[in-house]
Tab-separated table of C-alpha atoms in Angstrom:
chain	number	residue	atom	x	y	z
X	1003	UNK	CA	-13.756	-19.840	15.771
X	1004	UNK	CA	-15.746	-17.440	13.836
X	1005	UNK	CA	-18.655	-19.137	11.632
X	1006	UNK	CA	-16.555	-19.276	8.131
X	1007	UNK	CA	-20.055	-18.737	6.395
X	1008	UNK	CA	-20.328	-15.263	7.686
X	1009	UNK	CA	-16.669	-14.401	6.924
X	1010	UNK	CA	-17.150	-15.637	3.378
X	1011	UNK	CA	-19.903	-13.772	2.660
X	1012	UNK	CA	-18.662	-10.558	5.043
X	1013	UNK	CA	-15.774	-10.647	2.576
X	1014	UNK	CA	-17.916	-11.115	-0.313
X	1015	UNK	CA	-20.322	-7.861	0.518
X	1016	UNK	CA	-17.187	-5.940	1.363
X	1017	UNK	CA	-15.109	-6.784	-2.655
X	1018	UNK	CA	-19.299	-7.035	-4.281
X	1019	UNK	CA	-17.733	-9.930	-6.258
X	1020	UNK	CA	-17.340	-13.372	-5.534
X	1021	UNK	CA	-13.779	-14.029	-7.608
X	1022	UNK	CA	-11.832	-10.893	-5.585
X	1023	UNK	CA	-13.495	-12.396	-2.434
X	1024	UNK	CA	-11.998	-15.824	-3.364
X	1025	UNK	CA	-9.017	-13.925	-4.323
X	1026	UNK	CA	-8.411	-12.108	-0.704
X	1027	UNK	CA	-9.391	-15.641	0.935
X	1028	UNK	CA	-7.349	-17.519	-0.811
X	1029	UNK	CA	-9.426	-19.656	-1.745
X	1030	UNK	CA	-11.509	-21.232	-5.121
X	1031	UNK	CA	-14.272	-19.355	-6.138
X	1032	UNK	CA	-16.727	-22.466	-6.317
X	1033	UNK	CA	-15.539	-22.957	-2.812
X	1034	UNK	CA	-16.650	-18.750	-1.786
X	1035	UNK	CA	-20.035	-20.061	-3.884
X	1036	UNK	CA	-20.546	-22.735	-1.652
X	1037	UNK	CA	-20.143	-21.206	1.798
X	1038	UNK	CA	-22.262	-18.152	0.505
X	1039	UNK	CA	-24.987	-20.399	-0.598
X	1040	UNK	CA	-25.141	-22.687	3.436
X	1041	UNK	CA	-25.349	-19.301	4.555
X	1042	UNK	CA	-28.933	-18.486	1.860
X	1043	UNK	CA	-30.189	-22.100	3.576
X	1044	UNK	CA	-29.384	-21.555	6.908
X	1045	UNK	CA	-31.964	-17.993	6.562
X	1046	UNK	CA	-33.641	-19.959	3.279
X	1047	UNK	CA	-33.521	-16.548	1.651
X	1048	UNK	CA	-31.354	-15.434	-0.752
X	1049	UNK	CA	-28.787	-12.644	0.277
X	1050	UNK	CA	-26.958	-11.089	-3.498
X	1051	UNK	CA	-29.080	-11.107	-5.254
X	1052	UNK	CA	-27.133	-11.561	-9.407
X	1053	UNK	CA	-27.760	-10.340	-12.937
X	1054	UNK	CA	-25.670	-9.532	-15.693
X	1055	UNK	CA	-22.257	-10.581	-13.958
X	1056	UNK	CA	-22.680	-8.046	-11.010
X	1057	UNK	CA	-24.332	-8.883	-7.735
X	1058	UNK	CA	-26.414	-6.110	-4.961
X	1059	UNK	CA	-27.073	-7.597	-1.641
X	1060	UNK	CA	-30.851	-8.156	-0.725
X	1061	UNK	CA	-32.374	-6.774	1.848
X	1062	UNK	CA	-31.956	-9.939	3.822
X	1063	UNK	CA	-28.298	-9.968	2.963
X	1064	UNK	CA	-27.810	-5.698	4.123
X	1065	UNK	CA	-29.221	-7.066	7.163
X	1066	UNK	CA	-26.910	-10.026	7.751
X	1067	UNK	CA	-24.365	-7.897	6.787
X	1068	UNK	CA	-24.625	-4.730	9.553
X	1069	UNK	CA	-25.212	-7.849	11.891
X	1070	UNK	CA	-21.647	-10.231	10.730
X	1071	UNK	CA	-19.540	-6.923	10.861
X	1072	UNK	CA	-20.455	-6.293	14.384
X	1073	UNK	CA	-20.198	-9.707	14.930
X	1074	UNK	CA	-17.264	-10.752	13.526
X	1075	UNK	CA	-15.136	-7.613	14.979
X	1076	UNK	CA	-16.615	-8.642	18.484
X	1077	UNK	CA	-14.393	-11.360	17.634
X	1078	UNK	CA	-11.117	-10.057	16.930
X	1079	UNK	CA	-11.943	-8.228	19.879
X	1080	UNK	CA	-12.670	-11.365	22.294
X	1081	UNK	CA	-9.691	-13.003	20.650
X	1082	UNK	CA	-7.201	-10.385	21.236
X	1083	UNK	CA	-8.388	-9.545	24.677
X	1084	UNK	CA	-7.658	-12.986	25.868
X	1085	UNK	CA	-4.706	-13.478	23.984
X	1086	UNK	CA	-3.293	-10.113	26.063
X	1087	UNK	CA	-4.205	-11.229	29.239
X	1088	UNK	CA	-2.366	-14.607	28.466
X	1089	UNK	CA	0.399	-12.674	27.485
X	1090	UNK	CA	0.781	-14.332	23.912
X	1091	UNK	CA	0.528	-12.180	20.694
X	1092	UNK	CA	-1.770	-14.761	17.643
X	1093	UNK	CA	-3.395	-14.127	15.197
X	1094	UNK	CA	-3.336	-12.868	11.951
X	1095	UNK	CA	-2.731	-10.115	10.066
X	1096	UNK	CA	-3.168	-8.464	6.326
X	1097	UNK	CA	-1.075	-6.051	5.236
X	1098	UNK	CA	-1.342	-3.643	2.303
X	1099	UNK	CA	1.853	-2.049	0.604
X	1100	UNK	CA	2.416	-0.124	-2.487
X	1101	UNK	CA	5.398	-1.171	-5.010
X	1102	UNK	CA	8.427	0.303	-4.267
X	1103	UNK	CA	8.231	-0.446	-0.770
X	1104	UNK	CA	6.112	-4.027	-1.073
X	1105	UNK	CA	9.561	-4.365	-3.259
X	1106	UNK	CA	12.425	-2.743	-1.091
X	1107	UNK	CA	11.244	-1.905	2.473
X	1108	UNK	CA	9.153	-4.938	3.613
X	1109	UNK	CA	11.200	-7.703	2.681
X	1110	UNK	CA	13.874	-7.159	5.709
X	1111	UNK	CA	10.844	-5.958	7.846
X	1112	UNK	CA	8.751	-8.677	8.033
X	1113	UNK	CA	11.846	-11.098	8.307
X	1114	UNK	CA	12.711	-9.205	11.540
X	1115	UNK	CA	9.590	-9.053	12.704
X	1116	UNK	CA	8.720	-13.097	12.318
X	1117	UNK	CA	11.448	-13.866	14.116
X	1118	UNK	CA	10.728	-11.419	16.938
X	1119	UNK	CA	6.485	-13.119	16.851
X	1120	UNK	CA	6.653	-16.460	15.376
X	1121	UNK	CA	2.822	-17.369	16.255
X	1122	UNK	CA	1.978	-14.154	13.759
X	1123	UNK	CA	0.488	-15.003	10.065
X	1124	UNK	CA	1.083	-12.156	7.761
X	1125	UNK	CA	-0.387	-11.404	4.928
X	1126	UNK	CA	0.655	-9.272	1.786
X	1127	UNK	CA	-1.527	-7.475	-0.524
X	1128	UNK	CA	0.656	-5.434	-3.213
X	1129	UNK	CA	-0.284	-2.571	-4.915
X	1130	UNK	CA	-0.482	1.626	-6.515
X	1131	UNK	CA	-1.424	4.025	-3.609
X	1132	UNK	CA	-4.379	4.215	-4.360
X	1133	UNK	CA	-5.248	0.700	-4.254
X	1134	UNK	CA	-4.114	0.617	-1.205
X	1135	UNK	CA	-6.076	3.648	0.638
X	1136	UNK	CA	-8.871	2.218	-1.082
X	1137	UNK	CA	-8.193	-1.146	0.526
X	1138	UNK	CA	-7.607	0.486	4.699
X	1139	UNK	CA	-10.686	2.654	3.412
X	1140	UNK	CA	-13.026	-0.391	3.062
X	1141	UNK	CA	-11.744	-2.714	5.898
X	1142	UNK	CA	-9.792	-5.125	3.545
X	1143	UNK	CA	-6.508	-4.957	5.151
X	1144	UNK	CA	-5.514	-3.940	8.589
X	1145	UNK	CA	-2.969	-1.488	8.204
X	1146	UNK	CA	-1.995	-0.185	4.885
X	1147	UNK	CA	1.834	1.688	3.757
X	1148	UNK	CA	1.550	3.943	1.069
X	1149	UNK	CA	4.432	6.455	-0.646
X	1150	UNK	CA	1.948	8.809	-1.368
X	1151	UNK	CA	0.375	11.705	1.638
X	1152	UNK	CA	-2.295	10.716	1.714
X	1153	UNK	CA	-5.660	13.279	2.720
X	1154	UNK	CA	-8.805	11.191	4.033
X	1155	UNK	CA	-9.727	12.596	7.187
X	1156	UNK	CA	-11.111	9.154	8.350
X	1157	UNK	CA	-7.877	7.388	8.074
X	1158	UNK	CA	-4.672	7.526	11.170
X	1159	UNK	CA	-1.284	8.569	9.098
X	1160	UNK	CA	1.631	8.068	10.790
X	1161	UNK	CA	4.972	9.170	8.495
X	1162	UNK	CA	7.903	5.719	9.252
X	1163	UNK	CA	10.911	8.140	7.176
X	1164	UNK	CA	10.731	10.533	4.512
X	1165	UNK	CA	12.242	9.754	0.683
X	1166	UNK	CA	13.633	10.908	-1.462
X	1167	UNK	CA	13.361	11.398	-5.385
X	1168	UNK	CA	16.269	11.840	-8.496
X	1169	UNK	CA	16.282	11.332	-12.130
X	1170	UNK	CA	17.968	8.172	-13.326
X	1171	UNK	CA	19.779	7.991	-16.744
X	1172	UNK	CA	22.201	5.849	-19.179
X	1173	UNK	CA	25.615	6.531	-17.741
X	1174	UNK	CA	26.421	8.112	-21.505
X	1175	UNK	CA	23.281	10.355	-21.293
X	1176	UNK	CA	23.821	13.894	-21.555
X	1177	UNK	CA	23.035	14.655	-18.426
X	1178	UNK	CA	25.184	12.500	-16.420
X	1179	UNK	CA	27.498	14.699	-15.567
X	1180	UNK	CA	25.209	17.263	-13.789
X	1181	UNK	CA	25.082	17.836	-10.031
X	1182	UNK	CA	21.607	18.486	-9.858
X	1183	UNK	CA	18.528	18.831	-12.431
X	1184	UNK	CA	15.473	20.464	-13.674
X	1185	UNK	CA	12.203	20.254	-14.989
X	1186	UNK	CA	13.493	22.403	-17.746
X	1187	UNK	CA	16.383	20.651	-18.037
X	1188	UNK	CA	15.821	16.949	-18.389
X	1189	UNK	CA	11.475	17.454	-20.767
X	1190	UNK	CA	13.494	17.636	-23.829
X	1191	UNK	CA	14.402	14.078	-23.168
X	1192	UNK	CA	12.268	10.898	-23.846
X	1193	UNK	CA	10.612	9.556	-20.302
X	1194	UNK	CA	9.280	6.970	-19.072
X	1195	UNK	CA	6.598	7.398	-16.301
X	1196	UNK	CA	4.399	5.043	-13.613
X	1197	UNK	CA	1.352	4.055	-14.356
X	1198	UNK	CA	-1.601	6.697	-13.115
X	1199	UNK	CA	-2.656	5.691	-9.926
X	1200	UNK	CA	0.597	5.040	-8.410
X	1201	UNK	CA	2.447	6.489	-5.743
X	1202	UNK	CA	4.777	8.268	-6.940
X	1203	UNK	CA	3.433	9.002	-10.411
X	1204	UNK	CA	1.037	11.702	-7.961
X	1205	UNK	CA	3.867	13.376	-6.564
X	1206	UNK	CA	6.105	13.817	-9.595
X	1207	UNK	CA	2.334	15.001	-11.580
X	1208	UNK	CA	2.651	17.527	-8.378
X	1209	UNK	CA	5.743	18.257	-8.232
X	1210	UNK	CA	6.101	19.089	-11.842
X	1211	UNK	CA	2.702	21.118	-11.742
X	1212	UNK	CA	4.855	22.619	-8.878
X	1213	UNK	CA	7.643	23.955	-11.138
X	1214	UNK	CA	5.145	25.972	-13.665
X	1215	UNK	CA	4.641	22.838	-15.999
X	1216	UNK	CA	2.432	19.997	-16.762
X	1217	UNK	CA	2.278	16.529	-17.612
X	1218	UNK	CA	1.977	17.104	-21.014
X	1219	UNK	CA	4.890	19.047	-21.960
X	1220	UNK	CA	7.442	15.971	-20.460
X	1221	UNK	CA	8.355	13.765	-23.799
X	1222	UNK	CA	6.781	10.690	-22.641
X	1223	UNK	CA	7.732	7.866	-23.805
X	1224	UNK	CA	6.703	4.439	-22.178
X	1225	UNK	CA	4.470	4.018	-19.263
X	1226	UNK	CA	5.411	1.167	-16.526
X	1227	UNK	CA	4.178	-0.549	-13.450
X	1228	UNK	CA	7.264	-0.982	-11.436
X	1229	UNK	CA	10.494	0.538	-10.501
X	1230	UNK	CA	12.480	-2.950	-11.733
X	1231	UNK	CA	11.072	-1.960	-15.567
X	1232	UNK	CA	11.491	2.132	-15.272
X	1233	UNK	CA	15.578	0.622	-14.085
X	1234	UNK	CA	15.296	-1.882	-17.167
X	1235	UNK	CA	13.832	0.638	-19.583
X	1236	UNK	CA	16.852	3.796	-18.514
X	1237	UNK	CA	19.634	0.713	-18.532
X	1238	UNK	CA	18.382	0.632	-22.352
X	1239	UNK	CA	18.400	3.719	-22.756
X	1240	UNK	CA	14.811	4.155	-23.943
X	1241	UNK	CA	14.901	7.572	-21.830
X	1242	UNK	CA	15.448	8.994	-17.959
X	1243	UNK	CA	12.993	8.648	-15.596
X	1244	UNK	CA	12.565	9.925	-11.519
X	1245	UNK	CA	12.165	7.377	-8.881
X	1246	UNK	CA	12.864	6.623	-5.645
X	1247	UNK	CA	16.190	7.069	-3.906
X	1248	UNK	CA	15.313	3.296	-1.941
X	1249	UNK	CA	15.063	1.949	-5.498
X	1250	UNK	CA	18.627	2.659	-6.861
X	1251	UNK	CA	21.405	0.351	-4.349
X	1252	UNK	CA	21.497	-2.154	-6.550
X	1253	UNK	CA	22.448	-0.060	-9.862
X	1254	UNK	CA	24.587	2.841	-8.322
X	1255	UNK	CA	27.034	0.062	-6.346
X	1256	UNK	CA	26.970	-2.190	-9.684
X	1257	UNK	CA	27.367	1.174	-11.771
X	1258	UNK	CA	24.806	0.689	-13.957
X	1259	UNK	CA	22.829	4.377	-14.445
X	1260	UNK	CA	23.363	7.390	-12.954
X	1261	UNK	CA	21.335	8.902	-10.322
X	1262	UNK	CA	20.616	12.844	-9.786
X	1263	UNK	CA	19.280	14.759	-7.093
X	1264	UNK	CA	16.238	17.393	-8.633
X	1265	UNK	CA	16.308	20.768	-7.655
X	1266	UNK	CA	14.386	21.641	-6.322
X	1267	UNK	CA	14.883	18.267	-4.812
X	1268	UNK	CA	11.389	15.844	-4.783
X	1269	UNK	CA	10.596	14.743	-0.701
X	1270	UNK	CA	7.581	12.314	-0.033
X	1271	UNK	CA	6.370	10.413	2.879
X	1272	UNK	CA	6.678	6.741	3.240
X	1273	UNK	CA	3.520	6.671	5.768
X	1274	UNK	CA	1.255	3.195	7.764
X	1275	UNK	CA	-2.067	4.382	6.904
X	1276	UNK	CA	-5.399	2.694	9.178
X	1277	UNK	CA	-8.156	3.325	10.019
X	1278	UNK	CA	-8.912	5.789	12.607
X	1279	UNK	CA	-12.377	3.785	15.383
X	1280	UNK	CA	-11.367	0.605	13.502
X	1281	UNK	CA	-10.392	-2.027	16.557
X	1282	UNK	CA	-6.777	-3.275	16.796
X	1283	UNK	CA	-5.944	-6.670	17.619
X	1284	UNK	CA	-2.613	-6.654	20.288
X	1285	UNK	CA	-0.979	-8.066	16.808
X	1286	UNK	CA	-1.293	-5.126	14.669
X	1287	UNK	CA	-0.059	-3.119	17.290
X	1288	UNK	CA	2.925	-4.586	18.076
X	1289	UNK	CA	3.327	-4.510	14.272
X	1290	UNK	CA	2.676	-0.730	13.914
X	1291	UNK	CA	5.311	-0.515	16.674
X	1292	UNK	CA	8.152	-2.707	15.283
X	1293	UNK	CA	7.620	-0.581	12.086
X	1294	UNK	CA	7.381	2.282	13.093
X	1295	UNK	CA	10.559	1.894	15.377
X	1296	UNK	CA	12.320	-0.405	12.380
X	1297	UNK	CA	11.548	2.193	9.264
X	1298	UNK	CA	13.562	5.258	11.684
X	1299	UNK	CA	16.691	2.691	12.421
X	1300	UNK	CA	16.833	2.300	9.207
X	1301	UNK	CA	15.942	5.857	8.058
X	1302	UNK	CA	19.225	7.134	10.030
X	1303	UNK	CA	21.527	3.666	9.236
X	1304	UNK	CA	21.042	5.187	5.282
X	1305	UNK	CA	20.978	8.309	5.523
X	1306	UNK	CA	17.546	9.164	4.910
X	1307	UNK	CA	15.347	11.305	6.134
X	1308	UNK	CA	13.503	11.080	9.620
X	1309	UNK	CA	9.644	13.315	9.663
X	1310	UNK	CA	9.571	16.687	10.562
X	1311	UNK	CA	7.437	17.445	13.511
X	1312	UNK	CA	5.385	14.311	12.919
X	1313	UNK	CA	2.881	14.433	10.409
X	1314	UNK	CA	3.714	18.070	9.400
X	1315	UNK	CA	5.428	17.600	6.027
X	1316	UNK	CA	5.483	21.174	5.231
X	1317	UNK	CA	9.176	22.347	5.849
X	1318	UNK	CA	10.431	19.229	3.310
X	1319	UNK	CA	10.681	20.536	0.171
Protein backbone atom coordinates (compact mmCIF):
# COMPACT_ATOMS: atom_id res chain seq x y z
CA UNK A 1 0.00 0.00 0.00
CA UNK A 2 2.84 2.43 0.77
CA UNK A 3 4.12 4.37 -2.26
CA UNK A 4 6.75 2.12 -3.86
CA UNK A 5 8.68 5.14 -5.17
CA UNK A 6 8.96 6.48 -1.63
CA UNK A 7 10.12 3.10 -0.27
CA UNK A 8 12.81 2.78 -2.93
CA UNK A 9 14.02 6.37 -2.50
CA UNK A 10 14.11 5.91 1.28
CA UNK A 11 16.29 2.79 0.96
CA UNK A 12 18.71 4.47 -1.46
CA UNK A 13 18.99 7.46 0.87
CA UNK A 14 19.64 5.19 3.85
CA UNK A 15 22.49 3.26 2.26
CA UNK A 16 23.63 6.06 -0.09
CA UNK A 17 24.04 3.62 -2.95
CA UNK A 18 21.78 2.54 -5.82
CA UNK A 19 23.64 -0.78 -6.01
CA UNK A 20 23.28 -1.61 -2.30
CA UNK A 21 19.64 -0.48 -2.36
CA UNK A 22 18.96 -2.84 -5.27
CA UNK A 23 20.50 -5.73 -3.30
CA UNK A 24 18.50 -4.86 -0.18
CA UNK A 25 15.22 -4.59 -2.10
CA UNK A 26 15.93 -7.58 -4.36
CA UNK A 27 15.48 -5.38 -7.42
CA UNK A 28 17.66 -4.64 -10.43
CA UNK A 29 19.64 -1.41 -10.31
CA UNK A 30 17.82 0.02 -13.40
CA UNK A 31 14.49 -0.61 -11.64
CA UNK A 32 15.71 1.26 -8.54
CA UNK A 33 16.96 4.15 -10.70
CA UNK A 34 13.60 4.25 -12.52
CA UNK A 35 11.61 4.48 -9.27
CA UNK A 36 13.78 7.33 -7.96
CA UNK A 37 13.53 9.12 -11.32
CA UNK A 38 9.72 8.81 -11.13
CA UNK A 39 9.76 10.50 -7.72
CA UNK A 40 12.08 13.25 -8.97
CA UNK A 41 9.72 13.84 -11.92
CA UNK A 42 6.78 14.03 -9.52
CA UNK A 43 8.49 16.76 -7.46
CA UNK A 44 10.10 18.27 -10.57
CA UNK A 45 13.49 18.48 -8.83
CA UNK A 46 16.60 16.40 -8.20
CA UNK A 47 16.67 14.45 -4.94
CA UNK A 48 20.27 13.23 -5.33
CA UNK A 49 23.44 14.86 -6.61
CA UNK A 50 25.51 12.30 -8.52
CA UNK A 51 29.27 12.92 -8.89
CA UNK A 52 32.19 10.51 -9.42
CA UNK A 53 30.25 7.37 -8.46
CA UNK A 54 29.08 9.03 -5.25
CA UNK A 55 25.61 10.30 -4.37
CA UNK A 56 24.49 12.88 -1.83
CA UNK A 57 21.05 14.19 -0.94
CA UNK A 58 20.05 17.59 -2.23
CA UNK A 59 18.17 19.95 0.10
CA UNK A 60 14.92 18.70 -1.45
CA UNK A 61 16.14 15.12 -1.00
CA UNK A 62 16.82 15.68 2.71
CA UNK A 63 13.31 17.06 3.16
CA UNK A 64 11.70 14.15 1.30
CA UNK A 65 13.81 11.65 3.27
CA UNK A 66 12.68 13.09 6.64
CA UNK A 67 9.03 12.91 5.62
CA UNK A 68 9.46 9.46 4.03
CA UNK A 69 10.92 8.19 7.31
CA UNK A 70 7.84 9.34 9.21
CA UNK A 71 5.36 8.21 6.53
CA UNK A 72 6.79 4.70 6.30
CA UNK A 73 6.93 4.33 10.08
CA UNK A 74 3.29 5.44 10.38
CA UNK A 75 2.37 2.98 7.65
CA UNK A 76 4.03 0.17 9.61
CA UNK A 77 2.18 1.20 12.78
CA UNK A 78 -1.15 1.34 10.97
CA UNK A 79 -0.61 -2.04 9.34
CA UNK A 80 0.51 -3.66 12.58
CA UNK A 81 -2.31 -2.25 14.70
CA UNK A 82 -5.00 -3.30 12.20
CA UNK A 83 -3.50 -6.81 11.99
CA UNK A 84 -3.34 -6.99 15.78
CA UNK A 85 -6.97 -5.92 16.02
CA UNK A 86 -7.97 -8.76 13.69
CA UNK A 87 -5.64 -11.26 15.37
CA UNK A 88 -3.44 -11.77 12.30
CA UNK A 89 0.32 -12.12 12.46
CA UNK A 90 1.50 -11.25 8.96
CA UNK A 91 4.07 -9.08 7.23
CA UNK A 92 7.67 -9.12 6.13
CA UNK A 93 10.67 -9.14 8.42
CA UNK A 94 14.28 -8.41 7.55
CA UNK A 95 16.66 -9.96 10.04
CA UNK A 96 20.44 -10.00 10.05
CA UNK A 97 22.72 -12.59 11.56
CA UNK A 98 26.44 -13.03 11.96
CA UNK A 99 27.94 -16.01 10.16
CA UNK A 100 28.01 -18.63 12.93
CA UNK A 101 24.42 -17.95 13.99
CA UNK A 102 23.15 -17.80 10.40
CA UNK A 103 24.76 -21.12 9.46
CA UNK A 104 24.26 -23.18 12.62
CA UNK A 105 21.30 -21.77 14.60
CA UNK A 106 18.88 -19.95 12.33
CA UNK A 107 17.85 -22.67 9.86
CA UNK A 108 16.11 -24.75 12.55
CA UNK A 109 14.83 -21.67 14.44
CA UNK A 110 13.29 -20.04 11.36
CA UNK A 111 11.88 -23.36 10.19
CA UNK A 112 10.07 -23.81 13.51
CA UNK A 113 8.89 -20.17 13.45
CA UNK A 114 7.47 -20.49 9.92
CA UNK A 115 5.46 -23.56 10.92
CA UNK A 116 3.77 -21.48 13.62
CA UNK A 117 3.45 -18.21 11.64
CA UNK A 118 3.02 -19.21 8.00
CA UNK A 119 1.96 -15.74 6.81
CA UNK A 120 5.16 -13.98 7.96
CA UNK A 121 7.77 -13.60 5.23
CA UNK A 122 11.40 -13.45 6.39
CA UNK A 123 14.47 -12.16 4.56
CA UNK A 124 17.91 -12.88 5.99
CA UNK A 125 21.02 -10.72 5.63
CA UNK A 126 24.27 -12.46 6.62
CA UNK A 127 27.46 -10.63 7.62
CA UNK A 128 30.00 -10.42 10.39
CA UNK A 129 29.00 -8.91 13.74
CA UNK A 130 30.19 -5.38 12.88
CA UNK A 131 28.14 -5.40 9.67
CA UNK A 132 24.97 -6.65 11.40
CA UNK A 133 25.23 -4.08 14.22
CA UNK A 134 25.72 -1.36 11.59
CA UNK A 135 22.57 -2.53 9.76
CA UNK A 136 20.58 -2.29 13.02
CA UNK A 137 22.01 1.17 13.74
CA UNK A 138 21.08 2.36 10.23
CA UNK A 139 17.56 0.92 10.45
CA UNK A 140 18.19 -1.47 7.54
CA UNK A 141 16.98 -4.58 9.39
CA UNK A 142 14.30 -5.22 12.01
CA UNK A 143 16.37 -7.50 14.22
CA UNK A 144 20.01 -8.56 14.44
CA UNK A 145 21.49 -11.72 15.95
CA UNK A 146 25.18 -11.46 16.80
CA UNK A 147 27.92 -13.45 18.51
CA UNK A 148 29.96 -10.80 20.32
CA UNK A 149 29.19 -8.23 23.03
CA UNK A 150 27.49 -5.04 21.74
CA UNK A 151 28.31 -1.79 23.54
CA UNK A 152 26.11 0.75 21.71
CA UNK A 153 23.82 2.24 24.37
CA UNK A 154 21.25 3.24 21.74
CA UNK A 155 20.56 -0.41 20.98
CA UNK A 156 18.56 -2.90 23.00
CA UNK A 157 20.53 -6.10 23.53
CA UNK A 158 19.10 -9.35 24.94
CA UNK A 159 21.43 -12.26 25.60
CA UNK A 160 19.93 -15.47 24.21
CA UNK A 161 22.48 -18.01 25.34
CA UNK A 162 26.14 -18.34 26.30
CA UNK A 163 28.46 -20.04 23.84
CA UNK A 164 31.85 -21.61 24.59
CA UNK A 165 34.75 -21.37 22.15
CA UNK A 166 37.32 -24.18 21.95
CA UNK A 167 40.62 -24.89 20.24
CA UNK A 168 40.42 -27.34 17.33
CA UNK A 169 43.32 -29.31 15.86
CA UNK A 170 43.98 -32.42 13.72
CA UNK A 171 43.78 -35.78 15.50
CA UNK A 172 47.54 -36.32 15.28
CA UNK A 173 48.51 -32.80 16.43
CA UNK A 174 50.90 -32.53 19.46
CA UNK A 175 48.07 -30.86 21.45
CA UNK A 176 45.39 -33.40 20.51
CA UNK A 177 45.62 -35.42 23.74
CA UNK A 178 45.51 -32.43 26.09
CA UNK A 179 42.47 -31.98 28.38
CA UNK A 180 42.77 -28.20 28.18
CA UNK A 181 45.13 -25.64 26.64
CA UNK A 182 46.19 -22.06 27.29
CA UNK A 183 47.31 -19.37 24.83
CA UNK A 184 50.91 -20.14 25.83
CA UNK A 185 50.35 -23.78 24.84
CA UNK A 186 49.18 -23.10 21.27
CA UNK A 187 50.90 -19.82 20.35
CA UNK A 188 53.97 -21.65 18.98
CA UNK A 189 51.86 -23.57 16.44
CA UNK A 190 50.48 -22.38 13.08
CA UNK A 191 47.19 -20.57 13.78
CA UNK A 192 44.16 -19.89 11.54
CA UNK A 193 41.97 -16.87 12.33
CA UNK A 194 38.68 -15.30 11.27
CA UNK A 195 38.62 -11.99 9.40
CA UNK A 196 38.70 -8.61 11.16
CA UNK A 197 35.16 -7.45 12.03
CA UNK A 198 34.06 -10.98 12.88
CA UNK A 199 32.46 -11.40 16.29
CA UNK A 200 34.59 -14.51 16.89
CA UNK A 201 37.77 -12.62 16.04
CA UNK A 202 36.84 -9.75 18.37
CA UNK A 203 36.13 -12.07 21.31
CA UNK A 204 39.34 -14.07 20.75
CA UNK A 205 41.50 -10.93 20.40
CA UNK A 206 40.11 -9.61 23.70
CA UNK A 207 40.75 -12.98 25.36
CA UNK A 208 44.37 -13.07 24.17
CA UNK A 209 44.98 -9.53 25.49
CA UNK A 210 43.55 -10.60 28.86
CA UNK A 211 46.20 -13.33 28.95
CA UNK A 212 48.90 -10.66 28.59
CA UNK A 213 49.62 -11.33 24.90
CA UNK A 214 48.51 -9.84 21.58
CA UNK A 215 47.39 -11.00 18.13
CA UNK A 216 50.95 -10.45 16.84
CA UNK A 217 52.23 -13.08 19.31
CA UNK A 218 50.38 -15.81 17.38
CA UNK A 219 51.83 -17.62 14.35
CA UNK A 220 48.97 -16.62 12.04
CA UNK A 221 49.23 -18.51 8.74
CA UNK A 222 45.77 -17.92 7.31
CA UNK A 223 42.73 -15.62 7.69
CA UNK A 224 39.38 -17.06 6.59
CA UNK A 225 35.82 -15.74 6.41
CA UNK A 226 33.69 -18.61 7.75
CA UNK A 227 33.73 -21.38 10.37
CA UNK A 228 33.36 -24.03 7.64
CA UNK A 229 36.47 -22.80 5.83
CA UNK A 230 38.42 -22.76 9.09
CA UNK A 231 37.40 -26.31 10.04
CA UNK A 232 38.38 -27.61 6.59
CA UNK A 233 41.77 -25.92 6.89
CA UNK A 234 42.34 -27.46 10.33
CA UNK A 235 41.32 -30.91 9.05
CA UNK A 236 43.90 -30.40 6.25
CA UNK A 237 46.59 -29.79 8.91
CA UNK A 238 47.15 -26.12 7.98
CA UNK A 239 47.05 -25.08 11.63
CA UNK A 240 44.97 -24.87 14.80
CA UNK A 241 42.05 -22.48 15.37
CA UNK A 242 39.50 -21.35 17.93
CA UNK A 243 35.85 -21.81 16.95
CA UNK A 244 32.43 -21.91 18.53
CA UNK A 245 31.34 -25.18 20.10
CA UNK A 246 28.06 -24.63 18.23
CA UNK A 247 29.81 -25.35 14.91
CA UNK A 248 31.45 -28.64 15.90
CA UNK A 249 28.75 -31.29 16.22
CA UNK A 250 29.28 -32.93 12.80
CA UNK A 251 33.10 -33.05 13.04
CA UNK A 252 33.06 -34.44 16.59
CA UNK A 253 30.54 -37.14 15.62
CA UNK A 254 32.65 -38.15 12.61
CA UNK A 255 35.91 -37.87 14.56
CA UNK A 256 37.61 -35.66 11.93
CA UNK A 257 39.17 -33.23 14.40
CA UNK A 258 39.79 -32.74 18.10
CA UNK A 259 38.18 -29.98 20.20
CA UNK A 260 39.99 -28.93 23.38
CA UNK A 261 38.60 -26.60 26.09
CA UNK A 262 40.63 -23.45 26.71
CA UNK A 263 42.02 -22.46 30.09
CA UNK A 264 40.71 -20.07 31.18
CA UNK A 265 37.59 -20.71 29.08
CA UNK A 266 36.20 -18.29 26.47
CA UNK A 267 32.50 -17.67 27.01
CA UNK A 268 30.58 -15.25 24.79
CA UNK A 269 26.96 -14.16 24.36
CA UNK A 270 24.69 -14.88 21.42
CA UNK A 271 22.42 -11.84 21.47
CA UNK A 272 19.38 -10.25 19.81
CA UNK A 273 19.99 -6.60 18.88
CA UNK A 274 17.45 -3.96 17.88
CA UNK A 275 16.88 -0.23 18.07
CA UNK A 276 15.53 0.92 21.42
CA UNK A 277 12.96 3.40 20.18
CA UNK A 278 11.99 1.96 16.82
CA UNK A 279 8.36 0.97 16.41
CA UNK A 280 8.12 -2.81 16.57
CA UNK A 281 5.26 -4.38 14.66
CA UNK A 282 3.68 -7.55 15.95
CA UNK A 283 5.58 -9.97 13.71
CA UNK A 284 8.91 -8.68 15.10
CA UNK A 285 7.66 -9.12 18.65
CA UNK A 286 6.44 -12.65 17.92
CA UNK A 287 9.78 -13.57 16.30
CA UNK A 288 11.76 -12.09 19.19
CA UNK A 289 9.71 -13.91 21.85
CA UNK A 290 9.87 -17.13 19.83
CA UNK A 291 13.64 -16.82 19.31
CA UNK A 292 14.34 -16.19 23.00
CA UNK A 293 12.27 -19.21 24.09
CA UNK A 294 13.66 -21.41 21.31
CA UNK A 295 17.30 -20.53 22.02
CA UNK A 296 16.93 -21.14 25.74
CA UNK A 297 15.20 -24.50 25.19
CA UNK A 298 17.91 -25.57 22.75
CA UNK A 299 20.64 -24.33 25.11
CA UNK A 300 19.32 -26.55 27.89
CA UNK A 301 18.88 -29.53 25.53
CA UNK A 302 22.41 -29.25 24.11
CA UNK A 303 24.09 -28.43 27.42
CA UNK A 304 24.92 -24.77 26.72
CA UNK A 305 24.83 -22.17 29.46
CA UNK A 306 21.95 -19.70 29.73
CA UNK A 307 22.35 -15.98 30.56
CA UNK A 308 23.32 -15.00 34.09
CA UNK A 309 21.25 -12.15 35.55
CA UNK A 310 19.89 -11.02 32.18
CA UNK A 311 22.64 -9.20 30.30
CA UNK A 312 25.28 -9.41 33.03
CA UNK A 313 28.27 -11.19 31.51
CA UNK A 314 30.79 -10.36 34.24
CA UNK A 315 30.71 -13.79 35.91
CA UNK A 316 31.03 -15.90 32.77
CA UNK A 317 34.81 -16.03 32.41
